[in-house]
Each structure stands twice: as C-alpha cells, then as structure tokens.
Amino acid sequence: MATESSESEEEGKIRGGNDKLIIEDDLREMSKNAAWSVSSCKPGNGVTTLRDDNLETYWQSDGLQPHLINIQFQKKVKLQLVVLYVDFKLDESYTPSKISIRAGDGFHNLKEIKSVELVKPTGWVCLSLSGTDPRETFVNTFMLQIAILSNHLNGRDTHIRQIKVYGPRPNPIPRQPFQFTSMEFLTYSTLR
Amino acid sequence: MENLLANCVEKNLSQFMFTNAIFFCERLLAEFPSEVNLQLLARCYLSNSQAYSAYYILKGSKTPQSRYLFAFSCFKLDLLGEAETALLPSEDYVDEVPGGAAGHYLLGLVYRYAGRKNSSIEQFRMALSFDPLCWEAYRELCSLGAAEEASTVFGNSAFQRLQETFVTQRINFSEGANIDQLTDSDKASRDTSLWRTEHVPGENQQDPKIRQLGADIPPDTDRQLNTNGWDLNTPSPVISQVLDAPPPLLHKNMLRSAVEGSLMSVHGGRRIKFSEEMSAEATEGSGRRRSARIAARKKIPMSQSFGKDSYRLHLSPSESNCVPSPSSMIEKCRIQSSKEATTSGQSISDIGSSVDDEENKNPSESSPDSSSLISGISEVLNLLKILGNGHRHLLMYNCQEALLVYQKLSLKQYNTHWVLVQVGKAYFELQDYFNADSTFTLAHQKYPYALEGMDTYSTVLYHLKEEMRLGYLAQELISVDRLSPESWCAVGNCYSLRKDHDSALKMFQRAIQLNERFTYAHTLCGHEFAALEDFEGAERCYRRALSIDTRHYNAWYGLGMTYLHLEKFEFAQHQFQLALKINPRSSIIMCYYGIALHESKKNDEALNMMEKARLTDAKNPLPKYYKANILASLGDYHKAQKVLEELKECAPQESSVHALLGNIYKQLKLYDKAVLHFGTALDLNPSPSDAVKIKAYMERLVIPDELAMEENL
C-alpha cells in the first residue's frame, strides 16, 4: 500500500497529509483511460484542473452538497488507491472534510465502498480501496464516484487540487495467467 | 596573390579557423573566379557546417568534384533528389559518378535514405569494387542484409585492385610526368583524380584517369609550392564525414602519392615535409575513419587504427623531375587530406622528426617498396576479412559464429572499442547478459569517450536490473556528450527501469530529436508507449523505426507484442514471423510466436514452436512454461503437469510455475498437491494481483473438500 500519514484511533479519520507522493512500484495510474466529470464547477476551475499535475490550480465546486467527482472507465478495472491533494492551510473552509467513495457499474447502482473524514489535511492524502479481506485488495469496477459530503468549517463549496487513481500493473506479457517473479524468467520474458 | 590567399585558406582550414578561411576564400574567389576556388569556398563552408551556403554556390556546377561537393551538401540538407541528380545526371553515365568510391557510397546512402533498397545495394557494391577499403559501404551492405562473404569482398580481386592503385601511382610519378603536364591544361576541369579509386589498372599513361592525375594541376603550378606544408592535414570535422566514406585507400593513395611527390626534388624540402605529414595523417586518419559511423553522422573519434605500420613506406625517389605530377599529387593530397579527420598538430610533430630522416635518405629502389606494399595490402585485407566476416555474422544474428571470428583477431585489435562493442552486442543477442556486461564494461572503461554501442550497454544493464550502474552510466555519458542520442537512450533506460515511463519516453524522444535516423531510439519509444498502454503511439514508433531500418527485428517484435495486447492475433503472428526471418535464432521471439499461434487456435503449430524455442536455447526456461500453459488450456493436464514438474526442478523459485501447477493439480483433483503449490506460490512473492488470484483459487479448493466431508458425515 502507499504510505499513509498518521491515522487517528477513530476509524476513518485521517489527519495531515504528505508533501511528497510516494507510490509503490506495483501500482500504476489508471486515470488516463477514464472519463472524468464533476457535478458542478466555477468557470476557470473546472475538471481539467484535477488532472493537470499542477498543485496551484484547483477545482472549485459551485452548487449544493454533496459535490461529486465521477470517474468512468470503458471496461472494468481493478483499482486499489485514490490519492487527493488538499490543503487546509490554503483552502480553509473549502477543504473537504467527509468524503465517501462509491463504486458501481454506472450512476444507477453505485455503492459506497469507503468513507473517511479528513481532519486538517495538508498535502497528499491516500485513500486505500482495499477491504479487510486479502481477497479484496482491489475493487473491480466500471465507475468510481468521489463524493464530498461536507467541508471544514461548514464551507459550502470545495477545493480539490489534484486527484490520482491507482491500480495494479498489468502483466507485461499478454495472455498469461501469472506474472513472472524470478530473475531468470524475467530476463527471458522480454526483448528490448 | 592567388597563391598567397589559397595558401592562407588551406592553412586556416587545417587549423580549424573556418570563419577566417571563409573570409579569405571570398576575397580569393572575387579576385580569381575559377572552379577550383569555388570548390575551395564550398569546402570552407562545409567545414563550417554551412551546407546550405555550399549548396547555393555550387548549384549548377558541372565539374565532377563540384558535383560531388554539391551532392554532399544536398545530402546534408536532406535534399535527396538533388543529391541523386548531381551524382548521376543521367542513367547512361553510371561510370561517371564523381568521387569514385566515395561518390558511389554517397549515392548508396541517398538511395538508402530514400528507401530504394536495391539501388543502394548496387551502389555500395560498386563503391567496394572501386575501392575495397570502403569499409562503410560494406557495413551498410551488412545492415541491409545484402553483404557477401568478407573473404570474397576483401579477397584477391581487392588485392589486385589495391596493388594496381598503388603501383600505378608510383609508376605515374616516376615516368612520363611530362606527358601529364601537357595534358594538364586540357583537363583542368576534369574529374578530380583525387578519388583515384575509380582508376583502371593502367600503367599506360594515356589512361584518362591517370592523365587526370596530372589534370588536376591548376594552371598556376607555383601555387602548389606554397600550398605544401600545413594545409593538408586537417580535414574539417564536417567533411570528415564525407571522408568516412572515402575509404582509407584514399589515404593510402595520398600516402603513396605524397611519398612519391615528396621525392620530386623540384620543390624541395617543403614538399617533403608536407608529404610526410600526409603519410602520418593518412595512417591515423584511415584508422579513425574506419571506425567512424557515417550513418550516425557523428564524428566519434575511435582509437582504432589498422595496418598503419605497413604504410610507412620509404620514399622512392624518382629520377626525373616532373613538375606537374608531384604538384598534382600534392594538390590531390591537399584536397583529400583536408578532408581527413586527423589532428594536424600531432602529425606535424611526427613529420618534423621524419622529415629530417627522409631528406637524408637516399632514394631507395622500387622493389623493397613493392614488397612492403604487397605485404601491407595483404595485412590490411586480412584484417578486413576478419572484421567484415564478424560484422556480417553479427548482423545476420549468427552470434556464435561472430564471436568465434572475432576471437581470431590479435589482442591489440580485439581490445579496440569497435570490436569490443561488436562482441558485446553478440553476447547481447544471445541473451548472455553477463558476458555482454563484462565486455561492455571493459569497452567503456578503456574508452569512456566513445559512445557508439553504449545504448546497447544500457539495455544490457536494464535487463540485469542494475539500477545503480545504469544510473552511473547515464550520468557519465551525458557528461561526455549531451548531444549524442546514445546518452539519452541510456538515461531513458534508467527511468524505464524505475518504471517512470513518462520520463523515459521524453528522454527517448530527445534522442530522436538529436538523430532522426537512430532506429533504436524509435523502438525504445515504442516500448515505452506500450508500457503506458498507448498502443497506437507504440505502433507508430515501431513503424517509424522500421521505415528507417527494415531489418531492425526488435521493432517487428514490438509490433507483435502490441498486437498481442490488442488481441489482434493474426497480425501478431505475422509480425513475429517477420522478426524470426531476420533473426531466426531468437528463442524469445519463437515463444511469442507460439503464444500468438495458440491464441489463434493453431495449437499444434504453437506447441511445435515452443519445442523449437526450447531446442534453440536450452537456457531459456520459458518455452516449457508456455508449453505447459498451452497444454493445460487444451485440457491435457497430465502432460502439462509433467512439463511443469521438470521445470520446477530447474526453477524452483518461480512463483508462476507453482501457481500454474496448483491450477493443474486442482483440475486433476489432487487437492493436497494443489494447496501445497498454491502455498509455495504465495510464499515466493507474486505480484499483488496474482497474490489475490492465488488466494482466491485456494479458497475455492477448500470448499470441495468440505463438501466431501459433509457428505461423509
């Protein structure tokens, strides 16, 4: 799993955040293959700011809560990690507080798979989608929805500066049931 | 004044003061407009990397030398059509390609860049027939897959040719130079006999080519006097690329002629000095040129030199005083040498010492010369035979043979950069990455400035997963030369090893920017796109690589893999087939071909292919694994189990083997064994997604057991 900052005793609360984003090797970003949309936005702070790798630009919602970010894939994908960059110091009352992550086949059958509460986050916040069961390391889904249920200091609208979604790396060798682990096999497995 | 200016220009060229040379050459041309001066100005421009200027001033020139320079400028400006017409004005006059071997080589390159493979092969062959020492032409033929046996190319006919070339030169000097003189003025505008390679065995001085030797004498022979000395030695770096083409023979020619010329006592000491320079230059230059790669269009100094010693020929003085001939030779040497990539300074000092010797020497007989000449020629040709053979084998991917051939070299020659890189590549193609690593490391340590082949070295380190060393290598290469594509390829490989495919892609694209025709950079780009799952981008890159070099089998392999990912199995088959045609001994390609066949439901062929792969390379464990996979998917679990049990003995640490075995035992209803193997598989650190899968399989195994138990109860 990606490193998480200190987690408080109460389940589902995350304090602080990381300055640097460190992701394990066996994960890769899935966002490129997805269609992103948001429930509402202020002109100039639209959905592209979530994906522009620029922490200065942010998405600002412009409507009623819950604010929604929808990520839709063309086929079912395995997802393991959602990472947000939010900063209480910069955004104060715009900083999200309660977040619910839902997954499903489409808008009609989304089900909540994770719920967290952020407490004054200041950087990259990693939300793992794995369940407790080792079989549930990934979520296999068509669509992911990140819902901002409430903000700090009861703000109405929210700012999010960047979002990344991670899943496992596919087998570099197509059409094989398992990936190779030993040096010997890996050496002979590809040409470069 | 003309002499003075010309002298000045040559001197500047030799000392790399190009802008000064251009300035004076413009004055010269203004005062004394002539073809020769125009060519001199063109040379100045080309030396200063101003191919466009040379192009404009030479446009429309008809003299062979001008045509050659013009064609070269066109080539540099990527105006392939114009280059072709300059070199080959009409279909009938194939013999009159200016520049002899160099001209043919340039024309061959033009055709190759334009994609006209057969014409280019023909031109390279002609270049070699004119001048057997046109090594680059042979290399191009090898890379096009159309090279003949090295022993034929560098065999008896080559020997004859070289012998004739030199003998004729000497005879020409010693005899009827007077006749030459007469014909000089008439032939002033004829082709530069500079490139004497096209000469015909002709003791006959009436031979037009030989006449041209004299023909080159500019009307003002006095000028020649003054142009001795410094001028000859330093070729401009730009033009040196051209001269990479002119085989070392030219140098030898010049050497001989210089030697001959120096004997002409007419012009005294200065000329001798100059000719000595020539000889020193020639040998060094030839060695270096030999290893420079024209295709990369880079001037990479190589420390290799061959057969130089045999060329330290004595001066065979000539009895007669032939004014024209020596001067023509000198002029010839002048122009030729100016195109060599040698350092004048060094040679001058060499010359300084040798000059004194030479001046004191008595003109020796011609026979010791001819015997040393013959032995020299045969030495060089033998060396070329070995190297040519090895190179050809390597590019046909007969790597074992190539290695054997290279072993035959003397230790001195073997430890040169070029040869070490070849050996390293041979090991690389055999997937023997450890040996490749040690060879390349040696090459890099000995010659840290030589970048050719370092991209392959970085790939070797990539395969060995040596992150640290790859990082070091990349840093070192970049510090040596930030503008060489190999350095950026190494950097890209470094990022790719760390799975940062976006950055890796950027690095490879930089390499491409530096050299559009660097095939491997395109292929690596393709690999990165594939890793990023951008298969369209990958396909584009691979096809670009293939458009540059159809025999780059890595790109065919890449295309095949892309189609496998896209599930276009028929296409994938086709690509792998093509790759196999080029490199029939790659067990990896065979494995993938087999996978593609299996996915297209041609299971028997698939199994045969896996068998073939297994036989080709016994060290490769994968054919067995894939075979077992295919058998399992066909339902033949017993066979699959047998194969995998064998494999397990060879590779006990491989998680996927155990996982697959687990599955097979499950199908065979041997649940205990299945659980055992699944457990082992999990212990061996599979990837997270695999771990999930295996755990899921294990869970499902338990349930049938429980059901059975419940039934019993």
mmCIF file with all atom_site columns, C-alpha atoms in Angstrom, chain A residues 25-26 28 32 134-135 137-138 168-192, chain B residues 433 462-463 493 496 499 520 528 533 554 557 564-565 567 588 592 599 617 619-620 622 626 629 651 654-656 685 688-690 692-693:
data_model
loop_
_atom_site.group_PDB
_atom_site.id
_atom_site.type_symbol
_atom_site.label_atom_id
_atom_site.label_alt_id
_atom_site.label_comp_id
_atom_site.label_asym_id
_atom_site.label_entity_id
_atom_site.label_seq_id
_atom_site.pdbx_PDB_ins_code
_atom_site.Cartn_x
_atom_site.Cartn_y
_atom_site.Cartn_z
_atom_site.occupancy
_atom_site.B_iso_or_equiv
_atom_site.pdbx_formal_charge
_atom_site.auth_seq_id
_atom_site.auth_comp_id
_atom_site.auth_asym_id
_atom_site.auth_atom_id
_atom_site.pdbx_PDB_model_num
ATOM 1  C CA . ASP A 1 25  ? 6.215  0.152   -7.840  1.00 0.00 ? 25  ASP A CA 1
ATOM 2  C CA . ASP A 1 26  ? 3.484  -2.347  -8.314  1.00 0.00 ? 26  ASP A CA 1
ATOM 3  C CA . ARG A 1 28  ? 0.207  2.461   -11.758 1.00 0.00 ? 28  ARG A CA 1
ATOM 4  C CA . LYS A 1 32  ? -5.642 8.199   -18.305 1.00 0.00 ? 32  LYS A CA 1
ATOM 5  C CA . PRO A 1 134 ? -6.996 -10.168 1.481   1.00 0.00 ? 134 PRO A CA 1
ATOM 6  C CA . ARG A 1 135 ? -9.129 -11.172 -1.453  1.00 0.00 ? 135 ARG A CA 1
ATOM 7  C CA . THR A 1 137 ? -7.216 -5.860  -2.326  1.00 0.00 ? 137 THR A CA 1
ATOM 8  C CA . PHE A 1 138 ? -8.763 -4.367  -5.424  1.00 0.00 ? 138 PHE A CA 1
ATOM 9  C CA . PRO A 1 168 ? -2.182 -2.839  -10.123 1.00 0.00 ? 168 PRO A CA 1
ATOM 10 C CA . ARG A 1 169 ? 0.207  -3.146  -13.008 1.00 0.00 ? 169 ARG A CA 1
ATOM 11 C CA . PRO A 1 170 ? -0.968 -5.457  -15.713 1.00 0.00 ? 170 PRO A CA 1
ATOM 12 C CA . ASN A 1 171 ? 1.062  -8.416  -16.793 1.00 0.00 ? 171 ASN A CA 1
ATOM 13 C CA . PRO A 1 172 ? 3.610  -7.097  -19.259 1.00 0.00 ? 172 PRO A CA 1
ATOM 14 C CA . ILE A 1 173 ? 3.294  -10.349 -21.103 1.00 0.00 ? 173 ILE A CA 1
ATOM 15 C CA . PRO A 1 174 ? -0.094 -10.513 -22.677 1.00 0.00 ? 174 PRO A CA 1
ATOM 16 C CA . ARG A 1 175 ? -2.359 -13.516 -22.334 1.00 0.00 ? 175 ARG A CA 1
ATOM 17 C CA . GLN A 1 176 ? -0.593 -15.126 -19.445 1.00 0.00 ? 176 GLN A CA 1
ATOM 18 C CA . PRO A 1 177 ? -2.292 -16.145 -16.230 1.00 0.00 ? 177 PRO A CA 1
ATOM 19 C CA . PHE A 1 178 ? 0.508  -15.187 -13.873 1.00 0.00 ? 178 PHE A CA 1
ATOM 20 C CA . GLN A 1 179 ? 3.351  -12.725 -13.750 1.00 0.00 ? 179 GLN A CA 1
ATOM 21 C CA . PHE A 1 180 ? 6.949  -13.830 -13.512 1.00 0.00 ? 180 PHE A CA 1
ATOM 22 C CA . THR A 1 181 ? 8.893  -13.193 -10.380 1.00 0.00 ? 181 THR A CA 1
ATOM 23 C CA . SER A 1 182 ? 12.341 -14.745 -10.696 1.00 0.00 ? 182 SER A CA 1
ATOM 24 C CA . MET A 1 183 ? 15.214 -13.036 -12.472 1.00 0.00 ? 183 MET A CA 1
ATOM 25 C CA . GLU A 1 184 ? 15.713 -15.943 -14.787 1.00 0.00 ? 184 GLU A CA 1
ATOM 26 C CA . PHE A 1 185 ? 12.195 -15.879 -16.099 1.00 0.00 ? 185 PHE A CA 1
ATOM 27 C CA . LEU A 1 186 ? 12.101 -12.120 -16.319 1.00 0.00 ? 186 LEU A CA 1
ATOM 28 C CA . THR A 1 187 ? 15.334 -11.999 -18.301 1.00 0.00 ? 187 THR A CA 1
ATOM 29 C CA . TYR A 1 188 ? 13.942 -14.221 -20.972 1.00 0.00 ? 188 TYR A CA 1
ATOM 30 C CA . SER A 1 189 ? 10.495 -12.766 -20.933 1.00 0.00 ? 189 SER A CA 1
ATOM 31 C CA . THR A 1 190 ? 11.058 -9.645  -22.998 1.00 0.00 ? 190 THR A CA 1
ATOM 32 C CA . LEU A 1 191 ? 13.227 -8.279  -25.710 1.00 0.00 ? 191 LEU A CA 1
ATOM 33 C CA . ARG A 1 192 ? 14.138 -4.662  -25.690 1.00 0.00 ? 192 ARG A CA 1
ATOM 34 C CA . TYR B 2 433 ? 23.767 -10.629 -20.474 1.00 0.00 ? 433 TYR B CA 1
ATOM 35 C CA . TYR B 2 462 ? 18.397 -2.729  -17.895 1.00 0.00 ? 462 TYR B CA 1
ATOM 36 C CA . HIS B 2 463 ? 17.935 -6.435  -18.401 1.00 0.00 ? 463 HIS B CA 1
ATOM 37 C CA . ASN B 2 493 ? 16.533 3.193   -19.968 1.00 0.00 ? 493 ASN B CA 1
ATOM 38 C CA . SER B 2 496 ? 12.259 2.973   -17.577 1.00 0.00 ? 496 SER B CA 1
ATOM 39 C CA . LYS B 2 499 ? 9.059  2.309   -14.068 1.00 0.00 ? 499 LYS B CA 1
ATOM 40 C CA . TYR B 2 520 ? 16.876 2.030   -31.686 1.00 0.00 ? 520 TYR B CA 1
ATOM 41 C CA . GLU B 2 528 ? 7.608  2.992   -23.513 1.00 0.00 ? 528 GLU B CA 1
ATOM 42 C CA . GLU B 2 533 ? -0.631 1.189   -22.725 1.00 0.00 ? 533 GLU B CA 1
ATOM 43 C CA . ASN B 2 554 ? 13.240 -5.511  -32.230 1.00 0.00 ? 554 ASN B CA 1
ATOM 44 C CA . TYR B 2 557 ? 8.885  -7.898  -32.130 1.00 0.00 ? 557 TYR B CA 1
ATOM 45 C CA . LEU B 2 564 ? -0.952 -9.387  -28.812 1.00 0.00 ? 564 LEU B CA 1
ATOM 46 C CA . HIS B 2 565 ? -2.039 -6.797  -26.273 1.00 0.00 ? 565 HIS B CA 1
ATOM 47 C CA . GLU B 2 567 ? -5.739 -9.157  -29.206 1.00 0.00 ? 567 GLU B CA 1
ATOM 48 C CA . ILE B 2 588 ? 12.109 -15.274 -27.186 1.00 0.00 ? 588 ILE B CA 1
ATOM 49 C CA . TYR B 2 592 ? 5.784  -15.197 -28.535 1.00 0.00 ? 592 TYR B CA 1
ATOM 50 C CA . GLU B 2 599 ? -4.386 -17.633 -29.282 1.00 0.00 ? 599 GLU B CA 1
ATOM 51 C CA . ASP B 2 617 ? 18.173 -22.025 -26.392 1.00 0.00 ? 617 ASP B CA 1
ATOM 52 C CA . LYS B 2 619 ? 18.901 -21.917 -21.024 1.00 0.00 ? 619 LYS B CA 1
ATOM 53 C CA . ASN B 2 620 ? 15.551 -20.343 -21.621 1.00 0.00 ? 620 ASN B CA 1
ATOM 54 C CA . LEU B 2 622 ? 10.036 -20.092 -20.708 1.00 0.00 ? 622 LEU B CA 1
ATOM 55 C CA . TYR B 2 626 ? 4.358  -21.659 -22.144 1.00 0.00 ? 626 TYR B CA 1
ATOM 56 C CA . ASN B 2 629 ? 0.187  -23.388 -20.247 1.00 0.00 ? 629 ASN B CA 1
ATOM 57 C CA . ALA B 2 651 ? 13.465 -23.025 -11.498 1.00 0.00 ? 651 ALA B CA 1
ATOM 58 C CA . GLU B 2 654 ? 9.455  -19.062 -9.705  1.00 0.00 ? 654 GLU B CA 1
ATOM 59 C CA . SER B 2 655 ? 6.060  -18.310 -8.277  1.00 0.00 ? 655 SER B CA 1
ATOM 60 C CA . SER B 2 656 ? 4.137  -18.609 -11.510 1.00 0.00 ? 656 SER B CA 1
ATOM 61 C CA . ASN B 2 685 ? 6.354  -13.081 -3.628  1.00 0.00 ? 685 ASN B CA 1
ATOM 62 C CA . PRO B 2 688 ? -0.278 -8.307  -5.666  1.00 0.00 ? 688 PRO B CA 1
ATOM 63 C CA . SER B 2 689 ? -2.868 -9.059  -8.309  1.00 0.00 ? 689 SER B CA 1
ATOM 64 C CA . ASP B 2 690 ? -1.507 -12.563 -8.675  1.00 0.00 ? 690 ASP B CA 1
ATOM 65 C CA . VAL B 2 692 ? -5.173 -12.153 -4.857  1.00 0.00 ? 692 VAL B CA 1
ATOM 66 C CA . LYS B 2 693 ? -5.851 -14.627 -7.629  1.00 0.00 ? 693 LYS B CA 1
#
